[in-house]
Tab-separated table of C-alpha atoms and ligand atoms in Angstrom:
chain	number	residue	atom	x	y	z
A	1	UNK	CA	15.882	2.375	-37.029
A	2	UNK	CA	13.401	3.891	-39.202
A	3	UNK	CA	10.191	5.123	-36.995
A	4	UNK	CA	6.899	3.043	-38.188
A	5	UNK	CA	4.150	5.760	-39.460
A	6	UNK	CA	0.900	4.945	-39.143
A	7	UNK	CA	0.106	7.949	-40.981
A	8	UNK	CA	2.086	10.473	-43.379
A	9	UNK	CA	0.850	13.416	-44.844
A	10	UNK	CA	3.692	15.016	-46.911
A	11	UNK	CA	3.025	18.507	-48.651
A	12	UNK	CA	-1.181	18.347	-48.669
A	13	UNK	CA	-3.212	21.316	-50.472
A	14	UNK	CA	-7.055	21.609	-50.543
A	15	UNK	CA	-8.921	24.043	-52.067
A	16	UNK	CA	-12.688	24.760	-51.943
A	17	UNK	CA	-14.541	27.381	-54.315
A	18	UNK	CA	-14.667	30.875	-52.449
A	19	UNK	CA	-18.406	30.165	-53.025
A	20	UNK	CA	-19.044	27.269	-51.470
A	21	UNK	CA	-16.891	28.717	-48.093
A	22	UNK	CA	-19.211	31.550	-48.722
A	23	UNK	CA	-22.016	29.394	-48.128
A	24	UNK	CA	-20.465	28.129	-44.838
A	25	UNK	CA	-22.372	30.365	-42.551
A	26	UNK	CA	-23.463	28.369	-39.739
A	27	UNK	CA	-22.123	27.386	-36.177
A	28	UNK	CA	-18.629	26.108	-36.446
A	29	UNK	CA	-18.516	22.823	-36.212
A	30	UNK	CA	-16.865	22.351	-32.566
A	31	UNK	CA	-20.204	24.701	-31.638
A	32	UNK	CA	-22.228	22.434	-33.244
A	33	UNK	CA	-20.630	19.627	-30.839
A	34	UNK	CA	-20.805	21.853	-28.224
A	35	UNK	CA	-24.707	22.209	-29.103
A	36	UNK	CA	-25.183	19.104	-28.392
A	37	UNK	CA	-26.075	18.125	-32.004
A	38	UNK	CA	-29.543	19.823	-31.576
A	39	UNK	CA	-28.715	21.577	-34.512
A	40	UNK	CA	-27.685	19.108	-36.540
A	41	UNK	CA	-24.807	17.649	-36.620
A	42	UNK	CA	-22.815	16.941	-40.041
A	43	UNK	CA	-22.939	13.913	-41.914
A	44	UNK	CA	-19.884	12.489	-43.152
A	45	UNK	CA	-20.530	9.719	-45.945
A	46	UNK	CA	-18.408	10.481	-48.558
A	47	UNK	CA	-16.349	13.108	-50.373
A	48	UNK	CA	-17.817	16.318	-50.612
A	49	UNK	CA	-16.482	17.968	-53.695
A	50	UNK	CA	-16.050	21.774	-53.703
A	51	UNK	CA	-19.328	23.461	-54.415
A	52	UNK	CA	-21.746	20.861	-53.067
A	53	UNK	CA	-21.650	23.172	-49.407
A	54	UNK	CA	-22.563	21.198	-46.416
A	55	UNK	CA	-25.508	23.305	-44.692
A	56	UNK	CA	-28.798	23.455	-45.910
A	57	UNK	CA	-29.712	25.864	-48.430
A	58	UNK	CA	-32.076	27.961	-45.933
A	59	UNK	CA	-28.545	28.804	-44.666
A	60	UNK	CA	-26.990	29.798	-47.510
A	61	UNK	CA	-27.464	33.505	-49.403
A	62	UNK	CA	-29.233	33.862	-52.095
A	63	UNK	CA	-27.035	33.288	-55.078
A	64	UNK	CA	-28.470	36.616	-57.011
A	65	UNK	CA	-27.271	38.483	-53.426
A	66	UNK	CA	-23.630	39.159	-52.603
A	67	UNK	CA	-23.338	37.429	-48.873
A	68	UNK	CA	-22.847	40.111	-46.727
A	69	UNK	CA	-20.184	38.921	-44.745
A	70	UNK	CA	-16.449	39.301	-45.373
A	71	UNK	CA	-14.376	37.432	-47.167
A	72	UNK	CA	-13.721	33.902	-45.281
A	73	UNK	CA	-11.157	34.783	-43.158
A	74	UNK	CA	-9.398	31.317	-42.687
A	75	UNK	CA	-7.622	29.474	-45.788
A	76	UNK	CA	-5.877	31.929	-48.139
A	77	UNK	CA	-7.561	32.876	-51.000
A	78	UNK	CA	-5.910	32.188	-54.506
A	79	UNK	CA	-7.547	32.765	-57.607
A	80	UNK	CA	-10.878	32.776	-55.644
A	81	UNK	CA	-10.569	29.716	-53.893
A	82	UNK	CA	-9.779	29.187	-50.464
A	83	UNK	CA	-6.984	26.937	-49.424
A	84	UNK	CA	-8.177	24.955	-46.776
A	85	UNK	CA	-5.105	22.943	-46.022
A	86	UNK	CA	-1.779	25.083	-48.061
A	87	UNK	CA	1.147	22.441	-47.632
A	88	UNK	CA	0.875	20.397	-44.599
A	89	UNK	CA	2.806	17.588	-43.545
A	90	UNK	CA	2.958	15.865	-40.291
A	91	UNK	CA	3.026	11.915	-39.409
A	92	UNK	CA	2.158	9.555	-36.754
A	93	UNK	CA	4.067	7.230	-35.455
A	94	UNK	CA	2.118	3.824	-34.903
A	95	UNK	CA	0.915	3.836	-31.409
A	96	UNK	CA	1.289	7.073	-30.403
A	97	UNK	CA	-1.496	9.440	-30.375
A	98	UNK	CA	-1.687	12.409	-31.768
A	99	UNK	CA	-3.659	15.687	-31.556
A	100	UNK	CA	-4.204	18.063	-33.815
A	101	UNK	CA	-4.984	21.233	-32.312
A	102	UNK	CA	-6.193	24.688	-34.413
A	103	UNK	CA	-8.218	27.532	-34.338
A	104	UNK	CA	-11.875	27.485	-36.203
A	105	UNK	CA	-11.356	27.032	-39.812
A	106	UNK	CA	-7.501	26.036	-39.272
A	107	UNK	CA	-7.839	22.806	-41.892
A	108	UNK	CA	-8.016	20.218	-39.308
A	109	UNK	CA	-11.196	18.539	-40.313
A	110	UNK	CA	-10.478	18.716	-43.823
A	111	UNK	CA	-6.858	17.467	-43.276
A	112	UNK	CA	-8.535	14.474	-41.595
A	113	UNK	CA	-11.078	13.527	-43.985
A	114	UNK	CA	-8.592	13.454	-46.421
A	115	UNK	CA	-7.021	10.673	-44.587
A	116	UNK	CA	-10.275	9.281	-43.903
A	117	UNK	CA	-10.604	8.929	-47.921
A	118	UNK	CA	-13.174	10.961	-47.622
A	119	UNK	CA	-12.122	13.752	-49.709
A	120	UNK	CA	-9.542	14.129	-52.598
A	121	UNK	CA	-5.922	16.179	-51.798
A	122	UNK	CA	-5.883	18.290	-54.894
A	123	UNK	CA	-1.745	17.648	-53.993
A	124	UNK	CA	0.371	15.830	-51.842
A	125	UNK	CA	0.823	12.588	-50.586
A	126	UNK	CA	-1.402	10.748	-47.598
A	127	UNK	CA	0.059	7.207	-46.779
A	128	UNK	CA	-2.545	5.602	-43.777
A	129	UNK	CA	-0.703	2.434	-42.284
A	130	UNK	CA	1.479	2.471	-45.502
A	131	UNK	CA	-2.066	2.949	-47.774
A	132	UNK	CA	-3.476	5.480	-50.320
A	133	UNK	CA	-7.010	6.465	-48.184
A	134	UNK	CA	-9.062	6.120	-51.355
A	135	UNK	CA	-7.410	3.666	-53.700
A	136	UNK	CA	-7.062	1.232	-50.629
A	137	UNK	CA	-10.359	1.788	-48.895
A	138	UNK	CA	-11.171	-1.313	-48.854
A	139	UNK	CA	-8.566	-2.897	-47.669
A	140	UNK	CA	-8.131	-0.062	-44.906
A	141	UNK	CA	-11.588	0.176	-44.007
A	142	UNK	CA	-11.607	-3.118	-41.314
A	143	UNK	CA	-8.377	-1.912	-39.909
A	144	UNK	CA	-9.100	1.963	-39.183
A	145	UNK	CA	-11.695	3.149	-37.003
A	146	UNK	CA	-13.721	6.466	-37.882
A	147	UNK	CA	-15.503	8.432	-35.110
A	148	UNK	CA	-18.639	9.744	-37.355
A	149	UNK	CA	-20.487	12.943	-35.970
A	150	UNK	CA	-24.269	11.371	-37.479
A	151	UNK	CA	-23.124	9.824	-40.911
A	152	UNK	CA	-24.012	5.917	-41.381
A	153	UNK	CA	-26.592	6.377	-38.084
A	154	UNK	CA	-29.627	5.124	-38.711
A	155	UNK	CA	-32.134	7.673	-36.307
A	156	UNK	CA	-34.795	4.900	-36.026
A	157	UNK	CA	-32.019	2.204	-34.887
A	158	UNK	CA	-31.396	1.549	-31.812
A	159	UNK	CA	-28.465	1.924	-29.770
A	160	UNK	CA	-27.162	-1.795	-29.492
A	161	UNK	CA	-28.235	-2.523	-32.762
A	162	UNK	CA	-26.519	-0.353	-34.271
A	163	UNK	CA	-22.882	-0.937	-32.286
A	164	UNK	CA	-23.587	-5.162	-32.695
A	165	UNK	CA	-24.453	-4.604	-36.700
A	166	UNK	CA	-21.003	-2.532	-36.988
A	167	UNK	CA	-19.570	-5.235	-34.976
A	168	UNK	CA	-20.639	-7.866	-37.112
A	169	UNK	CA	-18.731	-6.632	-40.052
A	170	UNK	CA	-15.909	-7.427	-37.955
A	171	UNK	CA	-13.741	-10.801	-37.469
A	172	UNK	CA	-12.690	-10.062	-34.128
A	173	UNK	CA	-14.867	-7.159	-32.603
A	174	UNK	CA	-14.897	-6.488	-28.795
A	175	UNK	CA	-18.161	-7.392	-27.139
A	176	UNK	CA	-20.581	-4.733	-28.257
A	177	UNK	CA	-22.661	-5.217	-24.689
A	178	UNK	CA	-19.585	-4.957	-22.828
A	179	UNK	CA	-18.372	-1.693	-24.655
A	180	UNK	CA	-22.110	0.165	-24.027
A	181	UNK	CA	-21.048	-0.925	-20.728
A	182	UNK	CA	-17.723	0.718	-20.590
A	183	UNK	CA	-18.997	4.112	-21.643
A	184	UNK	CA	-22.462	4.333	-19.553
A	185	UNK	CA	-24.613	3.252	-22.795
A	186	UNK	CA	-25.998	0.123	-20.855
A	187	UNK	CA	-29.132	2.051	-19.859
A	188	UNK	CA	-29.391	3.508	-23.412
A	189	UNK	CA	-28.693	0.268	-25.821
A	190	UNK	CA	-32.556	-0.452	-26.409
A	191	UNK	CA	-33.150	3.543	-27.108
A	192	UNK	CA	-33.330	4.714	-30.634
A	193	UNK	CA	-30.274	6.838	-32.434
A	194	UNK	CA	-32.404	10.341	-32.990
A	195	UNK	CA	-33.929	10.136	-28.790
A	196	UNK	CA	-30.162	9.565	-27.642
A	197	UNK	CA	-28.776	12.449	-26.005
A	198	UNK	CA	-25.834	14.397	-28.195
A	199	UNK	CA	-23.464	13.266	-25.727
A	200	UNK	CA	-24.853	9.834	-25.589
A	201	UNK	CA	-25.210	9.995	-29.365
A	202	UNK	CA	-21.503	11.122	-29.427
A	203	UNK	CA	-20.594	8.093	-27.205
A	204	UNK	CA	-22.173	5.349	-29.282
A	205	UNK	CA	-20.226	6.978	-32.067
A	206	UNK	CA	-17.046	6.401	-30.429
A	207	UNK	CA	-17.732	2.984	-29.358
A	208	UNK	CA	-18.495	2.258	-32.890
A	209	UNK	CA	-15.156	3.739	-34.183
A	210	UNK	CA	-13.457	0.975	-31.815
A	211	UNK	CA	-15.800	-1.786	-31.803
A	212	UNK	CA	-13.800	-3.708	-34.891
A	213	UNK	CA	-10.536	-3.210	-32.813
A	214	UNK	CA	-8.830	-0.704	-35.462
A	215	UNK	CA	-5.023	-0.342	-35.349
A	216	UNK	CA	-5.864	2.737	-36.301
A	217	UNK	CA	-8.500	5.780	-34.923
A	218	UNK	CA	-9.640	8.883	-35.936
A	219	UNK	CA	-11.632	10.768	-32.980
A	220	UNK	CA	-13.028	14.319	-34.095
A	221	UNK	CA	-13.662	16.776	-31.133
A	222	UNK	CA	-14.431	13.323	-29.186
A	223	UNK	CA	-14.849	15.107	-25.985
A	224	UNK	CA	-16.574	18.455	-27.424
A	225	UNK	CA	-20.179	18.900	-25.645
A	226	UNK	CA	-19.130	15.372	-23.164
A	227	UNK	CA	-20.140	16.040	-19.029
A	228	UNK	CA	-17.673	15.713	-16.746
A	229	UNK	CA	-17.711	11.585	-16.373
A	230	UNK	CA	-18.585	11.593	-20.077
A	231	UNK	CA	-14.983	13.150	-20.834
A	232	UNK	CA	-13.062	10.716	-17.823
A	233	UNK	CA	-14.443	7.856	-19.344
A	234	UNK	CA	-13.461	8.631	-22.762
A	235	UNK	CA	-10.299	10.213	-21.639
A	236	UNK	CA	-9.780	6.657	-20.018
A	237	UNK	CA	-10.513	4.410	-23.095
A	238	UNK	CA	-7.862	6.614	-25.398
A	239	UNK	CA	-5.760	6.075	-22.304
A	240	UNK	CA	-6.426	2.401	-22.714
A	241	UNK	CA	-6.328	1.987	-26.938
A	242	UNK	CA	-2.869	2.692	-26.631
A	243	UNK	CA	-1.732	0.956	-24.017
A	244	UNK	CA	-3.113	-1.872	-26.576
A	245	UNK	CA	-0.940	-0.374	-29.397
A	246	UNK	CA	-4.083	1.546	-31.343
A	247	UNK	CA	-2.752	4.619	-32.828
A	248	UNK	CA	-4.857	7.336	-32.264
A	249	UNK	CA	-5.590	10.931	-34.192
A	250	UNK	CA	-7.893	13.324	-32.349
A	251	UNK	CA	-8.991	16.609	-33.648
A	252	UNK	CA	-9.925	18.747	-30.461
A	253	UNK	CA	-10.290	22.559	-29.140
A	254	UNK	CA	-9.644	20.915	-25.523
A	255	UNK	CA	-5.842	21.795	-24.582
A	256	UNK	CA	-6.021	20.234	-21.140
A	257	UNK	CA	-7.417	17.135	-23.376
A	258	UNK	CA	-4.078	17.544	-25.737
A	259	UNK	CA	-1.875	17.647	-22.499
A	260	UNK	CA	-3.363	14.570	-21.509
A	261	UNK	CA	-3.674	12.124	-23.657
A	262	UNK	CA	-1.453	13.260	-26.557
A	263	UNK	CA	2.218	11.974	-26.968
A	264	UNK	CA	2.327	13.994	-29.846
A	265	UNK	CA	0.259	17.734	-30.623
A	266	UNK	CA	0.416	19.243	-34.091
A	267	UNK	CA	-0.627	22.610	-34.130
A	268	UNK	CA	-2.176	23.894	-37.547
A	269	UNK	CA	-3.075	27.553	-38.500
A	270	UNK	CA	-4.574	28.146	-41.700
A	271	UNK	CA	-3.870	24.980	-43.289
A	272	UNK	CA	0.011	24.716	-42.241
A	273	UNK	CA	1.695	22.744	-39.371
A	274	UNK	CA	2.948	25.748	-37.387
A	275	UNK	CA	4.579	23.224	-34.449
A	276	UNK	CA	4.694	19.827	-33.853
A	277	UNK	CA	6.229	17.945	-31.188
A	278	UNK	CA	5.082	16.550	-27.503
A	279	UNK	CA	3.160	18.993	-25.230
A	280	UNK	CA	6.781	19.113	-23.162
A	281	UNK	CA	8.429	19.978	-25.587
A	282	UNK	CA	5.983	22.746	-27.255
A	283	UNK	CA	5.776	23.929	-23.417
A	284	UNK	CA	9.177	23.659	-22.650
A	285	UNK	CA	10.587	24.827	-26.120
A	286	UNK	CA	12.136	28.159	-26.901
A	287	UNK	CA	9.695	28.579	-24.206
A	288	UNK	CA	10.645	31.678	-21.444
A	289	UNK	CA	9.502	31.046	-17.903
A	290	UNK	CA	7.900	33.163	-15.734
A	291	UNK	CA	8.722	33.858	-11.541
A	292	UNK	CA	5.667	34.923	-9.798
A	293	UNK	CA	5.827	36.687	-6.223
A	294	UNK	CA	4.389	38.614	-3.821
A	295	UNK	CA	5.740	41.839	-1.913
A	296	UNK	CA	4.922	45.461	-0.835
A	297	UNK	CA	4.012	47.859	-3.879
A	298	UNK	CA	6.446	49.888	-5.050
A	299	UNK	CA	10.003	48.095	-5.206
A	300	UNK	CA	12.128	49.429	-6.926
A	301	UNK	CA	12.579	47.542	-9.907
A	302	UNK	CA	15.560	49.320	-11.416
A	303	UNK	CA	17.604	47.646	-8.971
A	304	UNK	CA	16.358	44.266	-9.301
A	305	UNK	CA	16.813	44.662	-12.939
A	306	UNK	CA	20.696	45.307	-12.466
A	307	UNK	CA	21.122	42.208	-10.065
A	308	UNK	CA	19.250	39.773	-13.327
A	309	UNK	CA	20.985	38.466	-16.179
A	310	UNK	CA	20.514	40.755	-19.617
A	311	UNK	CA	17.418	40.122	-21.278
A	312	UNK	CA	14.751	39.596	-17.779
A	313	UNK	CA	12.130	41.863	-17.145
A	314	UNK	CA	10.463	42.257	-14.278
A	315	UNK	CA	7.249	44.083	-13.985
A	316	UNK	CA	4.596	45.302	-11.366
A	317	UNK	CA	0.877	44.510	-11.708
A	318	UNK	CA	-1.172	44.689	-10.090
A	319	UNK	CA	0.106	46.416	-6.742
A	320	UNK	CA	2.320	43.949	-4.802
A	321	UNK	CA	2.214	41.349	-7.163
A	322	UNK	CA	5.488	40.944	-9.473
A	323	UNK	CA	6.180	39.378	-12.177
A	324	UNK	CA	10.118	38.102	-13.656
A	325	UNK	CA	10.434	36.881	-17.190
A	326	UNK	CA	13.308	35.364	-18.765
A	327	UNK	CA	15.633	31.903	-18.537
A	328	UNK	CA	14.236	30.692	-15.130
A	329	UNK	CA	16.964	28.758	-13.775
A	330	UNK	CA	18.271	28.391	-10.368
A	331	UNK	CA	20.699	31.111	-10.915
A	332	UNK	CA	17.578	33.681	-11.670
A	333	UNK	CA	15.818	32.194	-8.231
A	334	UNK	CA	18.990	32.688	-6.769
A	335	UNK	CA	19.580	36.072	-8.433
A	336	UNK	CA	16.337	37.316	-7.282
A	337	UNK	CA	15.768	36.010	-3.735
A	338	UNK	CA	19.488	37.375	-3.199
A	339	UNK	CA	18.221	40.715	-4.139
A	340	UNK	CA	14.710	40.595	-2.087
A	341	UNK	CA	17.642	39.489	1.129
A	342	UNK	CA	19.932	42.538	0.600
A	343	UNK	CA	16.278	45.248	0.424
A	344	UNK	CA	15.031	43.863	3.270
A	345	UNK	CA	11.922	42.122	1.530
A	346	UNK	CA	10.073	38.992	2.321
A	347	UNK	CA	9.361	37.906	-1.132
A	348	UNK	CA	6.326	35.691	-0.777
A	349	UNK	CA	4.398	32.826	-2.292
A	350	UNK	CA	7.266	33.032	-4.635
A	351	UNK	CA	6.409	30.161	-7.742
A	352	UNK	CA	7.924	29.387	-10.983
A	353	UNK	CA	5.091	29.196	-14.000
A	354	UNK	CA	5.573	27.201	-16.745
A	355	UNK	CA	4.171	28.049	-19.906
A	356	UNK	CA	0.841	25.543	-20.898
A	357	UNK	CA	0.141	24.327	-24.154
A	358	UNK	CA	-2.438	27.119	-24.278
A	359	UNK	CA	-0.247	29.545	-23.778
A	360	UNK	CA	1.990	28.366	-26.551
A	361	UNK	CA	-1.310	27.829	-28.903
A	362	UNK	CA	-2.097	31.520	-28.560
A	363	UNK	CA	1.386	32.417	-29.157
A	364	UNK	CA	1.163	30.692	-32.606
A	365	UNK	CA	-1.960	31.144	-33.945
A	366	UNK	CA	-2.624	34.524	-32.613
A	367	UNK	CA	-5.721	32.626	-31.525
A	368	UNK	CA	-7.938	35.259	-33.450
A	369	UNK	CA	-11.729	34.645	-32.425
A	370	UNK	CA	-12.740	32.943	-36.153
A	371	UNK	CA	-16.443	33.141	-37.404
B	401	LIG	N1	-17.122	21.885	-47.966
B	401	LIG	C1	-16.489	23.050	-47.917
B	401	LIG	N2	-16.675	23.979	-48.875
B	401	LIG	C2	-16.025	25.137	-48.857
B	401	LIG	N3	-15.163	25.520	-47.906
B	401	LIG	C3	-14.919	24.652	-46.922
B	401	LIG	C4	-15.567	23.374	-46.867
B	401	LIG	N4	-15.112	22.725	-45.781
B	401	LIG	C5	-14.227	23.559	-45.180
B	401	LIG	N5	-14.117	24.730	-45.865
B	401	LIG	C6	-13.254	25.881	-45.520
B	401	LIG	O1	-11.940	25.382	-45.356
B	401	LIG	C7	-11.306	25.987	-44.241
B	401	LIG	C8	-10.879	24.914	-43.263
B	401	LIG	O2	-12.029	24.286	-42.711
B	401	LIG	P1	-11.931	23.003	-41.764
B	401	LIG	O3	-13.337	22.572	-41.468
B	401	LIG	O4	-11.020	22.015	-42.360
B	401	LIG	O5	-11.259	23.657	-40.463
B	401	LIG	P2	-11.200	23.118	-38.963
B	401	LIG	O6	-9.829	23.408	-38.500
B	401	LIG	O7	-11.644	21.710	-38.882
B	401	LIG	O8	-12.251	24.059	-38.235
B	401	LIG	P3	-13.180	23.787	-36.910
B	401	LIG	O9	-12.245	23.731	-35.753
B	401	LIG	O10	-14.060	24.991	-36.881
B	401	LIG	O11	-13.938	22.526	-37.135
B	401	LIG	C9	-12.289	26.995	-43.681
B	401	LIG	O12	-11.995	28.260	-44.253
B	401	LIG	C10	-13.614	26.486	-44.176
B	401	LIG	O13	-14.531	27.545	-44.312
């Protein structure tokens, strides 16, 4: 039987003008999370076409100067415009959630707010719950939630104002006082938006992305800048939307967050889908596993080598500590505790490694520092 999609993104392209990259010059946006939104964080309320830039203009160059940066290094650049997103596809399968995962400037964000409806695909074809994002926005807008960094806040409101007004535009919405309560707002409901904390601010903005109970979430970076309870209790209620069927799509940088909570991670590298698939199976995939052990320095390797099936290395470093690559099976544990028997060596705190969805992140994206 056919899988249900809650969202399908089949062969997306975005381009921006080169200029209006040029112009993005601030802190990444994951920083800005990260910042705490002390330095302002962006507002999303509609499409932003190419050219209209999103910091303000005390941030961008001077148009008569050439910016004296490089060339944007993510997106390709084709006939001097950068291609954000260059052919992506990927769906979600209702219920599931899903992580997207990428490097700075990958095309995640922009790949969402597409299926926001936020911004136009110059090509390809979005389908959210079996809708066109912008033709069908209103229709789609009761049934999918969208975790906004600051757009649609109002800084004077307060708190519990603002979560019970969403919440009224709702038929069925959750109990607004019971939701502050869930994610430590309580304390916080009668405080206005601009004196909340970031991570407080980032909080309400998550309980108002669920309030209307959505089938369907977005959650950018929802964790990004979160303490330590601030990213359980989150983790928890992601943990809990889909044990209630909600279909979730989080952007994040967090791969122990991915691990988690995602049944699904799609990794993206300037604007392609480089894997997809569940963090067991991008771990586990292709993947060569590592034995770890410890012994006197200087064995002689050579010899270990011979006793190994073709293709395992096996390497020193530092002093004492080894290291086997290959197809870790129990014929290589075998293989090499057999040899460490017949020299005479007590192989200890010997361990099998698997590879972690970091490891497999770095692997594809090269996981080049991006400005
Ligand atoms: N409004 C815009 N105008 C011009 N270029 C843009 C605009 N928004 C994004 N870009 C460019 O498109 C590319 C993809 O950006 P996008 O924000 O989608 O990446 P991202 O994966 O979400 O990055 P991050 O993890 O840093 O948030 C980058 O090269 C970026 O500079």
């Amino acid at each position: 039987m056919a899988e249900i999609l809650a969202v399908s993104v089949a062969g997306l392209v975005k381009t921006y003008s080169a200029r209006s990259a040029v112009t993005r010059t601030g802190p990444s946006r994951a920083d800005r999370r990260r910042d705490g939104g002390a330095r302002g964080r962006r507002a999303r309320r509609g499409p932003r076409e190419p050219g209209s830039g999103e910091f303000p203009a005390v941030l961008a160059p001077h148009p008569s100067e050439p910016h004296p940066s490089e060339p944007p290094t993510s997106g390709r650049v084709a006939d001097g415009r950068i291609r954000a997103v260059d052919g992506l596809s990927f769906s979600v399968p209702v219920g599931s959630v899903t992580a997207l995962l990428g490097p700075n400037g990958a095309g995640k964000t922009t790949t969402v707010e597409i299926c926001e409806g936020f911004r136009a695909a110059d090509a390809g074809e979005v389908r959210i719950l079996g809708r066109d994002p912008i033709a069908d926005a209103v229709e789609l807008r009761p049934r999918v939630g969208i975790m906004l960094q600051s757009g649609g806040m109002y800084p004077g409101a307060r708190a519990g104002e603002m979560l019970r007004l969403v919440a009224a535009h709702h038929r069925d919405p959750l109990d607004p006082a019971a939701l502050l309560d869930r994610l430590g707002l309580t304390d916080s409901a009668a405080t206005p938006f601009r004196r909340l904390s970031g991570g407080q601010q980032q909080r309400l903005s998550l309980a108002m992305a669920v309030v209307g109970r959505p089938e369907l979430v977005f959650l950018d970076e929802p964790t990004a800048g979160l303490d330590v309870a601030g990213r359980r209790t989150t983790w928890e209620l992601i943990e809990e939307l889909r044990a209630a069927g909600v279909t979730v799509v989080l952007t994040t940088h967090a791969m122990d967050e991915a691990e988690r909570l995602a049944d699904q991670v799609t990794i993206i590298n300037h604007g392609r889908v480089v894997a997809t698939g569940s963090p067991a199976e991008l771990t586990r995939g292709g993947a060569e596993g590592q034995l770890r052990f410890r012994a006197p320095a200087g064995l002689d390797l050579a010899t270990l080598l011979l006793a190994l099936p073709d293709g395992t290395t096996a390497k020193e470093s530092p002093s004492g500590h080894y290291l086997v690559e290959g197809t870790v099976d129990p014929q290589l544990l075998a293989a090499v505790t057999a040899w460490c028997a017949g020299n005479g060596v007590l192989a200890e705190d010997l361990r099998v490694e698997q590879r972690t969805l970091e490891d497999v992140f770095v692997e594809l994206t090269g996981a080049e520092l991006r400005p």
